[in-house]
C-alpha angles and dihedrals in degrees: 000000000000114000094247089051090050091053091049091046092053093047092044090048091055090047095048092046089051090051093053091046088048088058085060093035098247151107125206118292129229123259121268124227113309126235110011117250114227116258110260114260132198143114095309121056104246089204096048095115092051092049090050095060121117117220114231109208117207144124119345126236090223118090122234109021132161112279093245096050117109130184138208140177125233127192119227131177116276089216119021090201088062108024093180093058096087144300141256125211116230118196118211135178131206134205105192119229110273091216099047094173089064097037114148100190136267128331115203113209127197114193098200137252116101086249102032111133115237098204091058091043093053093045095047100075119348089173088074087070098034097128092048090044092061093067103023137055099237111225125195120181137184105233116231112290092019132103110323095356103093091297121218123225139186094203094250129300117314126235096228094071094058104080109100090186096057119116119251096261092052092047092051092047087056089058090053089053089053090055091055091051090053091051091050095048102042133068129231093288089077090076092053106046105112124126091253090060091049092048089054089049088054090058091053089051091049091057093045090051090053098242122146090204132027112245108196142182112192126183123201106319085019087073090063089049092050092049091051091050092049090051094048098039109021094156092052095048114111128173108342130184123186116192121187094018120222124213120261098182119037123099116242096261092050091046088055093050094050090045092053090051092049093048091049090051089053091047090051089052090051092049090050089053092046091051089062090060119087094224099047108140091219097051125222102308107095094189094058090040089060090052093048093053090051090048091052091053094046093045092052090058089070100021107035121203110252123213128212090263093051096259110155118214120195132193099275093054089051088053091051091052093049091047092051092052093050091067092086132020086222087072095050095092089055090049092050090051093047093050091048089051091050095047099041102032102021085233119144096192095106093047092049090049089057087060093046091249100112138054098231110114118243133189107280120248117250105284090210093058105106092195099051107129110263116256108237090202092058110094090207089059101032094049101262109226091348112107098255107143114243090231095051097108095054094039092052093044093056094042094053096041091050091049094051103055127061091201099053096088117088095171091124093060120093117219089258093050091048092051089051094050093049092045092052094052099038098092091049090054094043090053089057093047133351088198104044103019102088096038090052091047089054090057085090084081093064095096101025112158095017128112119253117278129232123302091207096101092044089057099051106127127164094328094190096245120144118275114286137192122247124193120202125182117209095215096042110139096194106040109027117218093246088068089061091057093045093049092046088056092049094049091048098203104059132123118210129220105202107210111196094199137097135257134050113310126349111233097085097043106036124062088194092057091044092055093052092047096046093045091055098042095044104033103019092237111149120183120231116245128355117326125202131222117191122227114272096021 
């Protein structure tokens, strides 16, 4: 890429990221404390007072919730290295087992993110977990800093990150300003939001729920959380399922490259599906369709789509909208309609609606999909009248991701060095995907100006936990299948279910996957070797 194009790409990347975060009401959050310090040990249990709590179950802050759902609040240490330093409140909800005489115990569920609220996830559609809910108390919880658990905030998106014509130094300075806003609008929990902290919170919850072992179902980011728990507490790990498996090993730049490849694979699958429809705007040739989508994105960089209200939409925002819609095949008809509207009418309304930024109705996402991105306009997910900041999801997502990766900081790079690094890798990323390559490359900006995160997750290796079940979906745009294989190797005692379908995660869309998962969690039956689930079953 030419140097001027690199500068514009970096500035545009900051601007587009700010626009997406604005749809959630947020700017990036600062990095929590780096490498976790071991919990103090000695004759007295430093966590004794936290383990001695009694949960008081009552009304839930979410509205509406199932009639039988009850909620409670637990206190956990702000800093496990210094348990007396302060506390964090963690909100949790419970749906009691519907067959109490055959109850096994509690099943903690994490719905992804990082930043997705567990209370809202559990309340949204308990029927999706009906078989598990017969034998388990289903437990959803808002991780620290999320939802009703001392939520973090960056005070809304800033204006300084919105100029796509700014030079690199100005764009990066805008990110530093965003960090300051996060620090001003969040409490002390912001410095202690990494996955390792949340995994330790989960062990406190396990004890308070009265379970000898932690039984856990983690979707997407929840797989990282489950792996961290297994590494910290291998003897306390029970039956664990990770669906939509995150990477534990790859440096940020390599994560971005694999992600671009996975997103392009999902886009190709969508275009193949679209080609079978008589009204597909790109016709029946999937090769030319791929080129036309890339051309739409590239053209919008210099000739933005303009909405009825004057809103201009450039290429990176189009990419964000496409990426969002690829999460679930149920959203593909809305994506096909939005692309047709953009191509034929030069109207971005449908694409903006996919990001929750417009008023045009779109096909709803599958309500049974536990990993569908939370809708910030939905009171049941955003907290309703409860004081959960509108930007909480995005602020928490950035805070946790920055805390979990030692390579995510690029503070040491000058603007010129950053331009050089991006320029050197650009062709490699473009070769993988003309649509997603550059936006993924620009993800190196996510944690600009923040210190490096922990290397704990990177170093997880055969933690000695019991065998667990991992589900990988071949057409997953968010967690590419190769990460499932890599993580299984790192965990050392995992069995893979290879789901041949599309969309992010497999439990909610594949009866075959669901049977393997339920059979393991309920009966403890784990297949030997990799098992396969065909698409559509």
